[in-house]
Tab-separated table of C-alpha atoms in Angstrom:
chain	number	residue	atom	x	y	z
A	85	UNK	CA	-151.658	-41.642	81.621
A	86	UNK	CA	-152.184	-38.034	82.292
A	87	UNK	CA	-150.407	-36.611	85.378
A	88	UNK	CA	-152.057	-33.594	87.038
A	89	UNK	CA	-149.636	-30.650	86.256
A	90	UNK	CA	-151.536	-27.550	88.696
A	91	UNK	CA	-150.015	-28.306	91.718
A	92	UNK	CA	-146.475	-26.696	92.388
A	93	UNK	CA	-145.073	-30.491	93.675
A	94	UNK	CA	-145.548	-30.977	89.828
A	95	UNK	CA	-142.339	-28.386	89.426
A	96	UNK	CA	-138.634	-30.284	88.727
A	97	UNK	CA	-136.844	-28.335	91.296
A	98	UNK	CA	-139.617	-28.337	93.794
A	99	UNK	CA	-140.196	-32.303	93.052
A	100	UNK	CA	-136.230	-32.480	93.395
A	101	UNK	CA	-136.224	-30.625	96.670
A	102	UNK	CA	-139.003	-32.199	98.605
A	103	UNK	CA	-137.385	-35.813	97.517
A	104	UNK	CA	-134.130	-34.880	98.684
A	105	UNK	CA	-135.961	-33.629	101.707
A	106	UNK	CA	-137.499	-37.204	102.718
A	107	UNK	CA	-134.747	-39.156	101.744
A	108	UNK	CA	-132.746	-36.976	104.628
A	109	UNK	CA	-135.294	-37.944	106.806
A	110	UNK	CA	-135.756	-41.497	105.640
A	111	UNK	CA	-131.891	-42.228	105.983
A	112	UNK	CA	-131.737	-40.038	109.497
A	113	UNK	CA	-133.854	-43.420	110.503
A	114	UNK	CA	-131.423	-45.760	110.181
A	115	UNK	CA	-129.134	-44.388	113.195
A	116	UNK	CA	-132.419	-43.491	115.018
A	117	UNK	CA	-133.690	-47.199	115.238
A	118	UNK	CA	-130.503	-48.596	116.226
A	119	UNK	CA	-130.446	-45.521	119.215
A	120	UNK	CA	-133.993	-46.564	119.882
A	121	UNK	CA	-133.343	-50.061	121.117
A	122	UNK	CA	-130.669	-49.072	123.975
A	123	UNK	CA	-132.944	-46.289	125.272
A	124	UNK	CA	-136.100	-48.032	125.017
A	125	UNK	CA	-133.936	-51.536	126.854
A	126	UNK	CA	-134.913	-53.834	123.422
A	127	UNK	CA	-132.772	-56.883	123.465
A	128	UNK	CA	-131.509	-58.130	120.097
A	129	UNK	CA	-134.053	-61.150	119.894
A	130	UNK	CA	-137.037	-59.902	120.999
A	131	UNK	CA	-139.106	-59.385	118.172
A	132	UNK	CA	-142.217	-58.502	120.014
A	133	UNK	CA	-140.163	-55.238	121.965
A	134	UNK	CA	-139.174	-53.842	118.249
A	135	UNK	CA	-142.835	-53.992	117.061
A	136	UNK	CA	-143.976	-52.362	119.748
A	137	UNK	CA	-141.536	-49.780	119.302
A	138	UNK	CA	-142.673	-49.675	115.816
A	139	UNK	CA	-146.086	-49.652	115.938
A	140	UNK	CA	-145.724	-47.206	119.039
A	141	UNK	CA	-143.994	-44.530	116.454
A	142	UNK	CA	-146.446	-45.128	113.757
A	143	UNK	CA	-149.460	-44.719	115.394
A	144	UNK	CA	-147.943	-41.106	116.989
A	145	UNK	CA	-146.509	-40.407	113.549
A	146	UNK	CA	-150.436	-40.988	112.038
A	147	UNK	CA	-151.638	-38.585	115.013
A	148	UNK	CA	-149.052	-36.128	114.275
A	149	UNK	CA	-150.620	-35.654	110.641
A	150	UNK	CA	-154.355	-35.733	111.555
A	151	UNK	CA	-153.425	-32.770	114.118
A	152	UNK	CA	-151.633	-31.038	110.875
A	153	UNK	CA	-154.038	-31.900	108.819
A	154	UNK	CA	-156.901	-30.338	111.328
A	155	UNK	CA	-155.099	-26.810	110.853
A	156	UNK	CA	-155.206	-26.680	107.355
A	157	UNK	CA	-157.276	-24.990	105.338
A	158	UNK	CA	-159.588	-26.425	102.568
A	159	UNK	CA	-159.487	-29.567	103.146
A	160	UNK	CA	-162.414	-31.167	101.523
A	161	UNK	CA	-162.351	-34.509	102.513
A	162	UNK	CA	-162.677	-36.330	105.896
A	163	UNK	CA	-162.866	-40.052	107.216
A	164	UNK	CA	-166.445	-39.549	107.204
A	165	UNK	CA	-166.802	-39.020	103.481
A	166	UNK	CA	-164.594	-42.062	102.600
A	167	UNK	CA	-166.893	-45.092	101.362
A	168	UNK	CA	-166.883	-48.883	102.653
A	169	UNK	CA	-164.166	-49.371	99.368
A	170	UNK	CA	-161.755	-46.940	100.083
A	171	UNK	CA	-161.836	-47.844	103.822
A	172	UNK	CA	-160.963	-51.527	102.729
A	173	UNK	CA	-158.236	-50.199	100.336
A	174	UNK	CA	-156.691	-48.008	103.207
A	175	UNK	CA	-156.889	-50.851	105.484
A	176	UNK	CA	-154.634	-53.078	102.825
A	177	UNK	CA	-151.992	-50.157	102.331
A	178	UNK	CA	-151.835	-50.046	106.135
A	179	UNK	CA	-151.113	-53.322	106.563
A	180	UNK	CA	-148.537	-53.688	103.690
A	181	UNK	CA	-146.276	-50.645	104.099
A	182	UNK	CA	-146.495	-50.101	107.731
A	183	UNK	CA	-147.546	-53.342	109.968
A	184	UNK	CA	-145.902	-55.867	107.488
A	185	UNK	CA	-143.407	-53.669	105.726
A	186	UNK	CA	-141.828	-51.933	109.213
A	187	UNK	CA	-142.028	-55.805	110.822
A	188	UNK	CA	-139.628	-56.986	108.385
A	189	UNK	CA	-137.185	-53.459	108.719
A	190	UNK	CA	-136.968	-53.293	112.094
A	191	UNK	CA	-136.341	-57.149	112.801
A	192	UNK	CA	-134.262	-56.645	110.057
A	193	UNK	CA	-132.238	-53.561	110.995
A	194	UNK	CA	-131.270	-55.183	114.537
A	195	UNK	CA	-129.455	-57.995	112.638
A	196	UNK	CA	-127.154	-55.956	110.660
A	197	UNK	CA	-125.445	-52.340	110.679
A	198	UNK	CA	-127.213	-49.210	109.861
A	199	UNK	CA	-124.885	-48.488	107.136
A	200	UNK	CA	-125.803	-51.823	105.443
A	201	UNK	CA	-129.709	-51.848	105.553
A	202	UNK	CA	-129.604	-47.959	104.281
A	203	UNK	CA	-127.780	-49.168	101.152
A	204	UNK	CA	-129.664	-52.771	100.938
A	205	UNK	CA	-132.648	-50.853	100.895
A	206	UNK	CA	-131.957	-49.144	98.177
A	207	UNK	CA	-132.996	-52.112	96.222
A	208	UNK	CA	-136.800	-50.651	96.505
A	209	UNK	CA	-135.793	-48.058	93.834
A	210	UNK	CA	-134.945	-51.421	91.400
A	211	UNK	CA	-138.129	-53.045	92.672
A	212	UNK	CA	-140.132	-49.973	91.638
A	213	UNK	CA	-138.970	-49.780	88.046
A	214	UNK	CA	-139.688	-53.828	87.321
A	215	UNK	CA	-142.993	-53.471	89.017
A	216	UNK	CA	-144.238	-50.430	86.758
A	217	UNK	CA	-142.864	-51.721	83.871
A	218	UNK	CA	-145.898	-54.192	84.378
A	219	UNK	CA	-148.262	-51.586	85.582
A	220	UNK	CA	-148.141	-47.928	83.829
A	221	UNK	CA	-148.015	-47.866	80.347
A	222	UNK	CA	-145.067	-44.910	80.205
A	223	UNK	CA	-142.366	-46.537	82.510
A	224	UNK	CA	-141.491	-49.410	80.319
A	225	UNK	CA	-137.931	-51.354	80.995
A	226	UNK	CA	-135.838	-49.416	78.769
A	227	UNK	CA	-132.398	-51.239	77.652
A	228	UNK	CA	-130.585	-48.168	80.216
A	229	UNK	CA	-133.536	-49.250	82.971
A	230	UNK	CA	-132.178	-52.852	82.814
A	231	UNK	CA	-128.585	-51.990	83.333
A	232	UNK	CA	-129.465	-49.798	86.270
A	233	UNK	CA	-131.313	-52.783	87.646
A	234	UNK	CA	-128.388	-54.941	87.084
A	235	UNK	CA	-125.983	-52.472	88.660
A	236	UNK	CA	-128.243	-51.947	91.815
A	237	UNK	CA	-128.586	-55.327	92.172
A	238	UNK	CA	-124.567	-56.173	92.123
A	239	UNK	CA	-124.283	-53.710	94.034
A	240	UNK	CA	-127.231	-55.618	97.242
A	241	UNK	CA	-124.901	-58.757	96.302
A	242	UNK	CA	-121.207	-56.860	96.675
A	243	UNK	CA	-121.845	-55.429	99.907
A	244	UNK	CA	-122.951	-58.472	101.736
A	245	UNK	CA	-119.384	-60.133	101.179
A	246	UNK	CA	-116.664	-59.944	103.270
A	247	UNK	CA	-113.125	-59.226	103.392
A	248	UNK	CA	-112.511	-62.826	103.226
A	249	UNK	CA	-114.778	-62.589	100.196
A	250	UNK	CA	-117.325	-64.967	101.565
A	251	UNK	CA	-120.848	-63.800	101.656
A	252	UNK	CA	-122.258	-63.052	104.919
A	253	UNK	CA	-126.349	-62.756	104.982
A	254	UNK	CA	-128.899	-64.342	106.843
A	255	UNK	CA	-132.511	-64.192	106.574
A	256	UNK	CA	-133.326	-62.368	109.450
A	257	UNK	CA	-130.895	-59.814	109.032
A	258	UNK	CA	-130.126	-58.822	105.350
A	259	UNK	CA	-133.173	-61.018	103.521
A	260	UNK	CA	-135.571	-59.410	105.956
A	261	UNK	CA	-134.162	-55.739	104.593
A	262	UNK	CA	-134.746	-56.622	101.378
A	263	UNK	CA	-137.912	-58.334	101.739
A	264	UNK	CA	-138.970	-54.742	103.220
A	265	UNK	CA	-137.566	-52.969	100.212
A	266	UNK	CA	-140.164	-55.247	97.925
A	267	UNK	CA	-142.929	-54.371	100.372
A	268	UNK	CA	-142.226	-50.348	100.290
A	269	UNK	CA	-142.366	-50.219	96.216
A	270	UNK	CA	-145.233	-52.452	96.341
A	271	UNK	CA	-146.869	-50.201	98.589
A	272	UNK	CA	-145.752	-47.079	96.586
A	273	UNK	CA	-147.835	-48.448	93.457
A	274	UNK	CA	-150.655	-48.721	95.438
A	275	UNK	CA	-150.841	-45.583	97.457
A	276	UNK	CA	-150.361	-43.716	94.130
A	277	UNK	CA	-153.491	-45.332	92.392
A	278	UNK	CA	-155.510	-44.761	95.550
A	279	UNK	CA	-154.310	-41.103	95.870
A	280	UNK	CA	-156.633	-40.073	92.987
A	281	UNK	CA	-159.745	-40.511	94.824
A	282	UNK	CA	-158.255	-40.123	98.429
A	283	UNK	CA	-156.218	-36.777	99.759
A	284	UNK	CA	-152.671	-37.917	100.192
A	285	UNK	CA	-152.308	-36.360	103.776
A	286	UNK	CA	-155.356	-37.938	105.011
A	287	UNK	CA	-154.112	-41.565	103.498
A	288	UNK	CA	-151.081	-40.834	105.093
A	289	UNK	CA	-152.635	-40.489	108.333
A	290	UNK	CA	-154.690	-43.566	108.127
A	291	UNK	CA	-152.461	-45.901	107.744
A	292	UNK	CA	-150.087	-45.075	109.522
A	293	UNK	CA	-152.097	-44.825	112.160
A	294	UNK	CA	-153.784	-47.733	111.484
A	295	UNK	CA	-151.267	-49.555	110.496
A	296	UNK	CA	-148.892	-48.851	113.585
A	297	UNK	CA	-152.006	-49.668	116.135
A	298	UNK	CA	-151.584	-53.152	114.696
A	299	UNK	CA	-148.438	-53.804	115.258
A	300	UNK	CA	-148.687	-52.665	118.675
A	301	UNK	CA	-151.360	-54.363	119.250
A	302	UNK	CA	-149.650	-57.878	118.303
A	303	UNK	CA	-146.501	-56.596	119.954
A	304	UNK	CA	-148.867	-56.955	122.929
A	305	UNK	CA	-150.408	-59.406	122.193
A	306	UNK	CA	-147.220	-61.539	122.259
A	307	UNK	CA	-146.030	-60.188	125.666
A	308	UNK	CA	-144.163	-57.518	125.242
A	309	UNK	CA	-144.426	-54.219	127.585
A	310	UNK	CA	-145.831	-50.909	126.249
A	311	UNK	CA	-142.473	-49.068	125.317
A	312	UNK	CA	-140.907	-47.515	128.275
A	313	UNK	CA	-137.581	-45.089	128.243
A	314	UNK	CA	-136.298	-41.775	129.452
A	315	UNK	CA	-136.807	-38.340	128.579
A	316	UNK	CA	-134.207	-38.857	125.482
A	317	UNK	CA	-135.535	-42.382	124.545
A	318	UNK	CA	-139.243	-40.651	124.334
A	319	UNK	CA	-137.435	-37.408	122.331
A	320	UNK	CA	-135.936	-39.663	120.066
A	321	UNK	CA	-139.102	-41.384	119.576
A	322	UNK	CA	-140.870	-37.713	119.011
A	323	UNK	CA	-138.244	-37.057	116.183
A	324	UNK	CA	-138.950	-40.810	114.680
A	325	UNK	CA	-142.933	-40.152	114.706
A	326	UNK	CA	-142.242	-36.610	113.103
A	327	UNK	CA	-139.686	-37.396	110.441
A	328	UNK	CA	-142.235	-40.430	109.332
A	329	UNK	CA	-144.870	-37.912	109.144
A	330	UNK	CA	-143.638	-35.450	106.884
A	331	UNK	CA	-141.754	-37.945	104.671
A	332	UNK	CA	-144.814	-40.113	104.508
A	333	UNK	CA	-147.068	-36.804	103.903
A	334	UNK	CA	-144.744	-35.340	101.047
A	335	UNK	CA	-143.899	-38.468	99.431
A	336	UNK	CA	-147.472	-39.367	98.760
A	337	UNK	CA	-147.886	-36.276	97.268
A	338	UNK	CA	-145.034	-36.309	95.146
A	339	UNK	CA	-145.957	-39.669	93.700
A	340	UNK	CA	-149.779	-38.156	93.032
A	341	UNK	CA	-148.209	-35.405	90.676
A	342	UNK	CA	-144.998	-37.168	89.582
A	343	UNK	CA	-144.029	-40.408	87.370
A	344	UNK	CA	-143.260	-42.912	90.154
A	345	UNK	CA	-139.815	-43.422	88.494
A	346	UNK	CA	-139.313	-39.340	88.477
A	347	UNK	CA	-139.441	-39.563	92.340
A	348	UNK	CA	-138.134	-42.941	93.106
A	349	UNK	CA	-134.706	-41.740	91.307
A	350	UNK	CA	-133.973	-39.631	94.856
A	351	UNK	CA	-133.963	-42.747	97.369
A	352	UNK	CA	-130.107	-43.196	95.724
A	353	UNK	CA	-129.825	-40.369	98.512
A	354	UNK	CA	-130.990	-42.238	101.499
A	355	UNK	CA	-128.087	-44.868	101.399
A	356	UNK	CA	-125.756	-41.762	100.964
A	357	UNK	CA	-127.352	-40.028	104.283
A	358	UNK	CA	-128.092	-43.519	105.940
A	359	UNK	CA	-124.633	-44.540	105.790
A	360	UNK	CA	-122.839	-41.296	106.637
A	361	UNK	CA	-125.261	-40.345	109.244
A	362	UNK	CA	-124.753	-44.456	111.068
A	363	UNK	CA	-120.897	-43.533	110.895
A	364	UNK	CA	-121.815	-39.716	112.619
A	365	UNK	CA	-124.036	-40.801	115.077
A	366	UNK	CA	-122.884	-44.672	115.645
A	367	UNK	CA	-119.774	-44.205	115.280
A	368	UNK	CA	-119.942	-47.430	112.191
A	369	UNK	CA	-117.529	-47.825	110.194
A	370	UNK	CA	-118.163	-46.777	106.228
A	371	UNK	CA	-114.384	-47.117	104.838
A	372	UNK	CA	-114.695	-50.742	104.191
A	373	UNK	CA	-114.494	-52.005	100.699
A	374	UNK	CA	-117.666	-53.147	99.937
A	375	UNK	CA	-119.872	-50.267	101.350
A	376	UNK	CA	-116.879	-48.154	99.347
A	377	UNK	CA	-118.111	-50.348	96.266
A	378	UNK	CA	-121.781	-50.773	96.361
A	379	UNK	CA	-122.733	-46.884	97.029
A	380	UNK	CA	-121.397	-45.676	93.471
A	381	UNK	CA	-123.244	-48.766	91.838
A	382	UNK	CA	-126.453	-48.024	93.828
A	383	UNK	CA	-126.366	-44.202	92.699
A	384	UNK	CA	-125.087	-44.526	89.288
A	385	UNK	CA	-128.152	-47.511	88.863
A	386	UNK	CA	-130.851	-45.927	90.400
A	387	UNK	CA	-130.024	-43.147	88.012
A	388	UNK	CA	-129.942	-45.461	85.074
A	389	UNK	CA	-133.097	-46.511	86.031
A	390	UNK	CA	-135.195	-43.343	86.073
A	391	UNK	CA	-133.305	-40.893	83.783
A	392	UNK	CA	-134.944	-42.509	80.648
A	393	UNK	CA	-138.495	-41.749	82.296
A	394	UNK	CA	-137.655	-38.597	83.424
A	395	UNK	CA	-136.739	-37.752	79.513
A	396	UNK	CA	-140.277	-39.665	78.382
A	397	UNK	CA	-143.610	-37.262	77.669
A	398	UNK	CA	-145.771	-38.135	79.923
């Protein structure tokens, strides 16, 4: 498969940069959500309350790119051009990486620590690499790529035990993370096939806009209130809508002009920043053993994983 080479995102270091970029963001949202539910007043079991809050930030973050998107110049498509087809396949990205997907990470999040989900989600790099083995013809399961998946994969299992060195997950909490991190690679296949006939900003506005008015709307549906909170709780939101925007936006892009591998290799950063930003802002605590453990075998496998691809002609 041919990847189009005339766009400057197609550059190593400027690939590199704009990764590192969204992983910053992406692991900045760890510590946000778990600030979210004190300001917005979301108690730990109400699942309807944290999909509100969801969908409420996903739906501004899809708003905040169609008013971005409005100021740039030639843009050449608009939801007007797209055809019954492509609005069905938007619709089905919408619902699996942002109403489905963010149901299962935020329930998920509120059962466990920030510094946990950021690395159990790193697991979505190791579902990336098995799925396109099945579905590109150049990112085949190399004998390094298996290792890689077998490291990152110790390392989901090593940091759910305890001291006491009995394992401590539950569904709701840990399985719920990790369900999300199969939904988000799944999601990443798709949005790269669909970015060849659809502009990646404007898919990126769709569904998340779409995708967060759903889960509001159920959210509702169910009982809960629209979100209400302070001045901060409502900044903090802002922040949330904006850093899903422009990670959303330039990840898309990066995956239209990169090997999916080539840019899934930088989410090894977002357990780094996840974890180190939950101790910052949370005040968590990273120097246990297993978090101590399960970060080098994360990085060192997610690297395993994509350096072989990286090397490959395209």
């Amino acid at each position: 498969m041919q990847l189009e080479k005339q766009s400057i995102l197609a550059r190593p270091v400027v690939a590199a940069l704009l990764a590192s970029f969204c992983a910053l963001l992406w692991g900045s949202a760890y510590p946000a959500i778990k600030l979210g539910y004190e300001l917005f007043s979301v108690g730990a079991d109400d699942t309807a309350a944290k999909m509100a809050f969801a969908g409420l930030r996903f739906a501004l973050a899809g708003l905040l790119v169609v008013f971005v998107r409005f100021f740039q110049k030639g843009v050449k498509q608009s939801p007007r051009s797209l055809d019954r087809r492509q609005w069905g396949s938007i619709a089905l990205l919408s619902l699996m990486q942002t109403t489905v997907h963010y149901y299962f990470f935020y329930v998920g999040v509120s059962y466990t620590t920030g510094a946990k989900s950021s690395i159990l989600n790193a697991s979505s790099v190791f579902f990336s690499a098995i799925l396109a083995h099945f579905f590109y013809s150049n990112d085949k399961i190399s004998t390094r790529k298996a290792v890689g998946i077998l490291f990152g994969f110790l390392a989901v299992i090593m940091v759910n035990f305890e001291s006491s060195l009995t394992l401590s997950v539950s569904l709701q909490g840990e399985g719920f993370i990790i369900i999300a991190a199969l939904l988000h690679s799944m999601s990443s296949l798709y949005s790269k096939r669909m970015s060849k006939s659809i502009d990646p900003v404007l898919l990126t506005a769709l569904q998340l806009f779409l995708g967060g008015s759903v889960l509001l709307g159920i959210a509702l549906l169910q009982g809960a209130s629209f979100p209400r909170s302070s001045l901060a709780g409502f900044g903090l939101l802002a922040y949330m809508a904006g850093l899903s925007a422009a990670a959303f936006s330039l990840w898309t892009k990066l995956l239209k002009y990169n090997r999916v591998s080539s840019i899934t290799i930088f989410n090894f950063l977002i357990p780094v920043f996840g974890t180190l930003l939950s101790a910052l802002v949370l005040g968590e605590s990273v120097l246990r053993m297993q978090y101590l453990a399960s970060l080098p075998l994360v990085a060192i496998g997610v690297i395993l994983v994509t350096y072989s691809s990286s090397k490959a002609p395209v």
